[in-house]
PDB file of C-alpha atoms in Angstrom:
ATOM      1  CA  PHE A   1     -66.156  43.013 -43.422  1.00  0.00           C
ATOM      2  CA  VAL A   2     -62.923  42.466 -41.466  1.00  0.00           C
ATOM      3  CA  ALA A   3     -62.635  46.190 -40.655  1.00  0.00           C
ATOM      4  CA  MET A   4     -66.253  46.373 -39.487  1.00  0.00           C
ATOM      5  CA  LEU A   5     -65.877  43.210 -37.412  1.00  0.00           C
ATOM      6  CA  GLN A   6     -62.677  44.553 -35.852  1.00  0.00           C
ATOM      7  CA  GLN A   7     -64.457  47.783 -34.847  1.00  0.00           C
ATOM      8  CA  VAL A   8     -67.250  45.801 -33.180  1.00  0.00           C
ATOM      9  CA  ARG A   9     -64.774  43.424 -31.510  1.00  0.00           C
ATOM     10  CA  ASP A  10     -62.842  46.387 -30.081  1.00  0.00           C
ATOM     11  CA  LEU A  11     -65.980  47.509 -28.202  1.00  0.00           C
ATOM     12  CA  SER A  12     -65.334  44.592 -25.781  1.00  0.00           C
ATOM     13  CA  LEU A  13     -68.923  43.379 -25.862  1.00  0.00           C
ATOM     14  CA  ASP A  14     -69.910  40.101 -24.203  1.00  0.00           C
ATOM     15  CA  VAL A  15     -71.782  38.852 -27.300  1.00  0.00           C
ATOM     16  CA  ILE A  16     -71.690  39.922 -30.944  1.00  0.00           C
ATOM     17  CA  ILE A  17     -74.454  38.747 -33.281  1.00  0.00           C
ATOM     18  CA  CYS A  18     -74.212  38.966 -37.045  1.00  0.00           C
ATOM     19  CA  THR A  19     -76.875  37.802 -39.476  1.00  0.00           C
ATOM     20  CA  ARG A  20     -75.916  36.556 -42.897  1.00  0.00           C
ATOM     21  CA  GLU A  21     -77.224  34.990 -46.049  1.00  0.00           C
ATOM     22  CA  GLU A  22     -77.060  31.224 -46.508  1.00  0.00           C
ATOM     23  CA  THR A  23     -74.688  31.399 -49.477  1.00  0.00           C
ATOM     24  CA  ALA A  24     -71.342  29.620 -49.187  1.00  0.00           C
ATOM     25  CA  PRO A  25     -69.133  32.581 -50.246  1.00  0.00           C
ATOM     26  CA  ARG A  26     -70.647  34.763 -47.508  1.00  0.00           C
ATOM     27  CA  GLY A  27     -70.067  32.032 -44.899  1.00  0.00           C
ATOM     28  CA  GLU A  28     -66.465  31.586 -46.006  1.00  0.00           C
ATOM     29  CA  GLN A  29     -65.943  35.350 -45.878  1.00  0.00           C
ATOM     30  CA  MET A  30     -67.187  35.371 -42.296  1.00  0.00           C
ATOM     31  CA  MET A  31     -64.957  32.429 -41.308  1.00  0.00           C
ATOM     32  CA  SER A  32     -61.843  33.946 -42.911  1.00  0.00           C
ATOM     33  CA  SER A  33     -62.608  37.309 -41.245  1.00  0.00           C
ATOM     34  CA  LEU A  34     -62.916  35.630 -37.857  1.00  0.00           C
ATOM     35  CA  ARG A  35     -59.631  33.771 -38.368  1.00  0.00           C
ATOM     36  CA  ALA A  36     -57.900  37.009 -39.485  1.00  0.00           C
ATOM     37  CA  LEU A  37     -58.923  38.551 -36.147  1.00  0.00           C
ATOM     38  CA  GLU A  38     -57.581  35.476 -34.276  1.00  0.00           C
ATOM     39  CA  ALA A  39     -61.010  34.297 -33.166  1.00  0.00           C
ATOM     40  CA  ARG A  40     -61.236  30.695 -32.007  1.00  0.00           C
ATOM     41  CA  ILE A  41     -64.001  28.904 -33.915  1.00  0.00           C
ATOM     42  CA  LEU A  42     -66.077  27.043 -31.304  1.00  0.00           C
ATOM     43  CA  PHE A  43     -68.416  25.439 -33.826  1.00  0.00           C
ATOM     44  CA  SER A  44     -69.578  25.845 -37.384  1.00  0.00           C
ATOM     45  CA  LYS A  45     -72.055  24.024 -39.603  1.00  0.00           C
ATOM     46  CA  VAL A  46     -74.027  22.407 -36.776  1.00  0.00           C
ATOM     47  CA  ALA A  47     -76.016  19.268 -37.628  1.00  0.00           C
ATOM     48  CA  VAL A  48     -79.470  20.779 -37.125  1.00  0.00           C
ATOM     49  CA  THR A  49     -82.063  22.232 -39.428  1.00  0.00           C
ATOM     50  CA  PRO A  50     -83.061  24.936 -39.695  1.00  0.00           C
ATOM     51  CA  GLY A  51     -79.881  26.750 -38.720  1.00  0.00           C
ATOM     52  CA  SER A  52     -77.130  24.392 -39.887  1.00  0.00           C
ATOM     53  CA  SER A  53     -74.894  27.255 -41.014  1.00  0.00           C
ATOM     54  CA  LEU A  54     -74.635  28.738 -37.504  1.00  0.00           C
ATOM     55  CA  ILE A  55     -71.134  29.891 -36.551  1.00  0.00           C
ATOM     56  CA  CYS A  56     -69.925  30.493 -33.009  1.00  0.00           C
ATOM     57  CA  ALA A  57     -66.474  31.895 -32.231  1.00  0.00           C
ATOM     58  CA  GLN A  58     -64.645  33.572 -29.370  1.00  0.00           C
ATOM     59  CA  PHE A  59     -62.299  36.512 -29.737  1.00  0.00           C
ATOM     60  CA  PRO A  60     -59.080  36.673 -27.682  1.00  0.00           C
ATOM     61  CA  GLY A  61     -60.678  39.266 -25.339  1.00  0.00           C
ATOM     62  CA  GLY A  62     -63.482  36.831 -24.510  1.00  0.00           C
ATOM     63  CA  SER A  63     -66.308  38.221 -26.683  1.00  0.00           C
ATOM     64  CA  LEU A  64     -68.528  35.519 -28.143  1.00  0.00           C
ATOM     65  CA  PHE A  65     -69.520  35.831 -31.787  1.00  0.00           C
ATOM     66  CA  PHE A  66     -72.623  34.269 -33.353  1.00  0.00           C
ATOM     67  CA  GLY A  67     -73.033  34.240 -37.131  1.00  0.00           C
ATOM     68  CA  ILE A  68     -76.710  33.447 -37.680  1.00  0.00           C
ATOM     69  CA  SER A  69     -78.563  32.801 -40.926  1.00  0.00           C
ATOM     70  CA  ALA A  70     -80.934  35.556 -42.066  1.00  0.00           C
ATOM     71  CA  GLU A  71     -83.558  32.961 -43.081  1.00  0.00           C
ATOM     72  CA  PRO A  72     -86.472  33.530 -40.633  1.00  0.00           C
ATOM     73  CA  ARG A  73     -86.947  30.007 -39.224  1.00  0.00           C
ATOM     74  CA  ALA A  74     -83.206  29.357 -39.003  1.00  0.00           C
ATOM     75  CA  MET A  75     -82.729  32.666 -37.192  1.00  0.00           C
ATOM     76  CA  ALA A  76     -85.568  31.880 -34.766  1.00  0.00           C
ATOM     77  CA  ALA A  77     -84.185  28.381 -34.028  1.00  0.00           C
ATOM     78  CA  ALA A  78     -80.606  29.640 -33.609  1.00  0.00           C
ATOM     79  CA  CYS A  79     -81.701  32.365 -31.207  1.00  0.00           C
ATOM     80  CA  ARG A  80     -83.992  30.056 -29.221  1.00  0.00           C
ATOM     81  CA  PHE A  81     -81.685  27.041 -28.908  1.00  0.00           C
ATOM     82  CA  PHE A  82     -78.154  28.494 -29.086  1.00  0.00           C
ATOM     83  CA  LEU A  83     -78.127  32.209 -28.308  1.00  0.00           C
ATOM     84  CA  ILE A  84     -80.706  32.338 -25.480  1.00  0.00           C
ATOM     85  CA  PRO A  85     -79.228  29.307 -23.632  1.00  0.00           C
ATOM     86  CA  THR A  86     -75.776  30.908 -23.922  1.00  0.00           C
ATOM     87  CA  LEU A  87     -77.042  34.169 -22.438  1.00  0.00           C
ATOM     88  CA  THR A  88     -78.905  32.228 -19.714  1.00  0.00           C
ATOM     89  CA  SER A  89     -75.704  30.397 -18.784  1.00  0.00           C
ATOM     90  CA  MET A  90     -73.690  33.627 -18.796  1.00  0.00           C
ATOM     91  CA  GLN A  91     -76.170  35.004 -16.245  1.00  0.00           C
ATOM     92  CA  GLY A  92     -75.653  31.969 -14.008  1.00  0.00           C
ATOM     93  CA  ARG A  93     -79.253  30.795 -14.397  1.00  0.00           C
ATOM     94  CA  PRO A  94     -80.129  27.076 -14.612  1.00  0.00           C
ATOM     95  CA  ALA A  95     -80.784  25.428 -17.944  1.00  0.00           C
ATOM     96  CA  GLU A  96     -84.385  25.161 -19.060  1.00  0.00           C
ATOM     97  CA  ARG A  97     -86.094  21.761 -18.959  1.00  0.00           C
ATOM     98  CA  PRO A  98     -88.509  20.593 -21.657  1.00  0.00           C
ATOM     99  CA  VAL A  99     -91.884  18.932 -21.169  1.00  0.00           C
ATOM    100  CA  LEU A 100     -92.720  15.702 -22.976  1.00  0.00           C
ATOM    101  CA  ALA A 101     -95.793  15.699 -25.193  1.00  0.00           C
ATOM    102  CA  ARG A 102     -97.489  13.085 -27.330  1.00  0.00           C
ATOM    103  CA  LEU A 103     -97.364  13.669 -31.087  1.00  0.00           C
ATOM    104  CA  ALA A 104    -100.813  14.717 -32.380  1.00  0.00           C
ATOM    105  CA  PRO A 105    -102.312  14.122 -35.819  1.00  0.00           C
ATOM    106  CA  PRO A 106    -101.855  14.788 -38.641  1.00  0.00           C
ATOM    107  CA  LEU A 107     -98.809  12.549 -38.535  1.00  0.00           C
ATOM    108  CA  TRP A 108     -95.959  12.880 -40.976  1.00  0.00           C
ATOM    109  CA  PRO A 109     -95.390   9.945 -43.379  1.00  0.00           C
ATOM    110  CA  ALA A 110     -92.934   7.278 -42.235  1.00  0.00           C
ATOM    111  CA  GLY A 111     -89.364   8.189 -43.148  1.00  0.00           C
ATOM    112  CA  SER A 112     -90.099  11.929 -43.307  1.00  0.00           C
ATOM    113  CA  ARG A 113     -87.057  13.953 -42.423  1.00  0.00           C
ATOM    114  CA  LEU A 114     -88.066  16.995 -40.419  1.00  0.00           C
ATOM    115  CA  PRO A 115     -85.950  19.896 -39.264  1.00  0.00           C
ATOM    116  CA  ARG A 116     -84.525  19.298 -35.784  1.00  0.00           C
ATOM    117  CA  PHE A 117     -86.309  22.291 -34.236  1.00  0.00           C
ATOM    118  CA  ARG A 118     -89.898  22.830 -35.336  1.00  0.00           C
ATOM    119  CA  ARG A 119     -92.398  25.439 -34.295  1.00  0.00           C
ATOM    120  CA  ALA A 120     -95.408  23.553 -32.994  1.00  0.00           C
ATOM    121  CA  ARG A 121     -98.716  23.846 -31.228  1.00  0.00           C
ATOM    122  CA  LEU A 122     -98.802  22.437 -27.690  1.00  0.00           C
ATOM    123  CA  TYR A 123    -102.104  21.796 -25.925  1.00  0.00           C
ATOM    124  CA  GLN A 124    -103.501  19.843 -23.003  1.00  0.00           C
ATOM    125  CA  HIS A 125    -106.118  17.203 -23.709  1.00  0.00           C
ATOM    126  CA  GLY A 126    -109.204  16.946 -21.501  1.00  0.00           C
ATOM    127  CA  ASP A 127    -107.654  13.933 -19.734  1.00  0.00           C
ATOM    128  CA  GLY A 128    -104.638  16.059 -18.700  1.00  0.00           C
ATOM    129  CA  SER A 129    -102.161  14.626 -21.213  1.00  0.00           C
ATOM    130  CA  LEU A 130     -99.973  16.991 -23.250  1.00  0.00           C
ATOM    131  CA  TRP A 131    -100.092  16.844 -27.043  1.00  0.00           C
ATOM    132  CA  VAL A 132     -97.942  18.577 -29.655  1.00  0.00           C
ATOM    133  CA  GLN A 133     -98.877  19.128 -33.283  1.00  0.00           C
ATOM    134  CA  ILE A 134     -96.242  19.942 -35.897  1.00  0.00           C
ATOM    135  CA  PRO A 135     -97.477  21.945 -38.915  1.00  0.00           C
ATOM    136  CA  ARG A 136     -96.813  20.488 -42.354  1.00  0.00           C
ATOM    137  CA  SER A 137     -95.347  23.586 -44.008  1.00  0.00           C
ATOM    138  CA  ASP A 138     -92.004  22.779 -45.637  1.00  0.00           C
ATOM    139  CA  ASP A 139     -91.298  26.303 -46.920  1.00  0.00           C
ATOM    140  CA  PRO A 140     -88.344  27.672 -44.905  1.00  0.00           C
ATOM    141  CA  PHE A 141     -89.391  31.246 -45.688  1.00  0.00           C
ATOM    142  CA  ALA A 142     -93.029  30.726 -44.669  1.00  0.00           C
ATOM    143  CA  LEU A 143     -93.837  32.418 -41.394  1.00  0.00           C
ATOM    144  CA  GLN A 144     -97.211  30.670 -41.206  1.00  0.00           C
ATOM    145  CA  GLY A 145     -95.841  28.063 -38.796  1.00  0.00           C
ATOM    146  CA  LEU A 146     -94.429  30.785 -36.539  1.00  0.00           C
ATOM    147  CA  ARG A 147     -97.748  32.607 -36.179  1.00  0.00           C
ATOM    148  CA  GLY A 148     -99.905  29.592 -35.330  1.00  0.00           C
ATOM    149  CA  SER A 149     -97.567  28.034 -32.798  1.00  0.00           C
ATOM    150  CA  ASN A 150     -97.033  28.381 -29.057  1.00  0.00           C
ATOM    151  CA  ALA A 151     -94.000  26.105 -28.598  1.00  0.00           C
ATOM    152  CA  TRP A 152     -90.943  24.446 -30.132  1.00  0.00           C
ATOM    153  CA  ALA A 153     -90.784  20.673 -30.663  1.00  0.00           C
ATOM    154  CA  VAL A 154     -87.386  18.972 -30.754  1.00  0.00           C
ATOM    155  CA  VAL A 155     -87.493  16.249 -33.382  1.00  0.00           C
ATOM    156  CA  PRO A 156     -85.137  13.272 -32.939  1.00  0.00           C
ATOM    157  CA  PRO A 157     -82.439  13.339 -35.651  1.00  0.00           C
ATOM    158  CA  HIS A 158     -83.498  10.031 -37.191  1.00  0.00           C
ATOM    159  CA  ALA A 159     -87.110   9.405 -36.179  1.00  0.00           C
ATOM    160  CA  PRO A 160     -87.802   5.922 -37.623  1.00  0.00           C
ATOM    161  CA  THR A 161     -91.586   6.304 -37.814  1.00  0.00           C
ATOM    162  CA  TRP A 162     -94.163   8.865 -36.880  1.00  0.00           C
ATOM    163  CA  ARG A 163     -96.673   7.272 -34.530  1.00  0.00           C
ATOM    164  CA  ASP A 164     -99.189   8.939 -32.269  1.00  0.00           C
ATOM    165  CA  GLU A 165     -97.609   7.339 -29.193  1.00  0.00           C
ATOM    166  CA  MET A 166     -94.305   9.065 -30.015  1.00  0.00           C
ATOM    167  CA  ARG A 167     -93.312  11.650 -27.384  1.00  0.00           C
ATOM    168  CA  LEU A 168     -91.276  14.739 -28.207  1.00  0.00           C
ATOM    169  CA  GLU A 169     -89.431  17.239 -26.040  1.00  0.00           C
ATOM    170  CA  VAL A 170     -91.248  20.576 -26.151  1.00  0.00           C
ATOM    171  CA  TYR A 171     -90.033  24.024 -25.109  1.00  0.00           C
ATOM    172  CA  GLY A 172     -91.911  27.300 -24.777  1.00  0.00           C
ATOM    173  CA  THR A 173     -91.680  29.961 -27.452  1.00  0.00           C
ATOM    174  CA  LEU A 174     -89.374  31.764 -25.023  1.00  0.00           C
ATOM    175  CA  PRO A 175     -87.638  30.247 -21.965  1.00  0.00           C
ATOM    176  CA  ASP A 176     -89.953  29.604 -19.027  1.00  0.00           C
ATOM    177  CA  MET A 177     -92.955  30.805 -21.039  1.00  0.00           C
ATOM    178  CA  LEU A 178     -94.854  27.629 -21.849  1.00  0.00           C
ATOM    179  CA  ASP A 179     -98.498  28.447 -22.520  1.00  0.00           C
ATOM    180  CA  ILE A 180    -100.541  25.239 -22.582  1.00  0.00           C
ATOM    181  CA  PRO A 181    -104.179  25.753 -23.570  1.00  0.00           C
ATOM    182  CA  LEU A 182    -106.747  23.161 -22.554  1.00  0.00           C
ATOM    183  CA  GLU A 183    -108.551  22.095 -25.721  1.00  0.00           C
ATOM    184  CA  ARG A 184    -109.551  19.200 -27.886  1.00  0.00           C
ATOM    185  CA  HIS A 185    -107.815  18.633 -31.175  1.00  0.00           C
ATOM    186  CA  ARG A 186    -110.233  18.734 -34.133  1.00  0.00           C
ATOM    187  CA  SER A 187    -109.399  15.092 -35.009  1.00  0.00           C
ATOM    188  CA  GLU A 188    -110.718  14.106 -31.556  1.00  0.00           C
ATOM    189  CA  ILE A 189    -113.968  16.034 -31.978  1.00  0.00           C
ATOM    190  CA  GLY A 190    -114.908  14.121 -35.098  1.00  0.00           C
TER     191      GLY A 190
END
């Protein structure tokens, strides 16, 4: 792995992205390989889910390295909330701003601990208010939540209760691509 990483580093790329399994030995191998090539670890084991095993480092020549989990939702969250903002900043573009949306039913039980970044469905109610619905799938390998969503909801790290008046920050599936359909949620139709 060190030899392969050194070959890629020597290409003097701006950004290097490597996917990896979630297993601890693989993560340690990546960290020791980065250290052997004198990379400065910028962060590792971020406090978000999915994607907590994300690694970011910088090689002496300036190349940024991202070690991203190969688990589908973790990879999507890492790309959307770490990699894309980094590339946006490198291009000198302004940071994206979220919209605030009211949490739609079905609500999660009080005390539920949700991943920090969740794929969600954003829609505009007939009265003009924005609503976001978070699917209930807990399977990290299930892509069902990815297919039926049009946005990302950012869940507070320690949401005390899940109430319908709760407002969440919502981002488009991709930066500056927030598609907000006008519709009524089935719980409002009766």
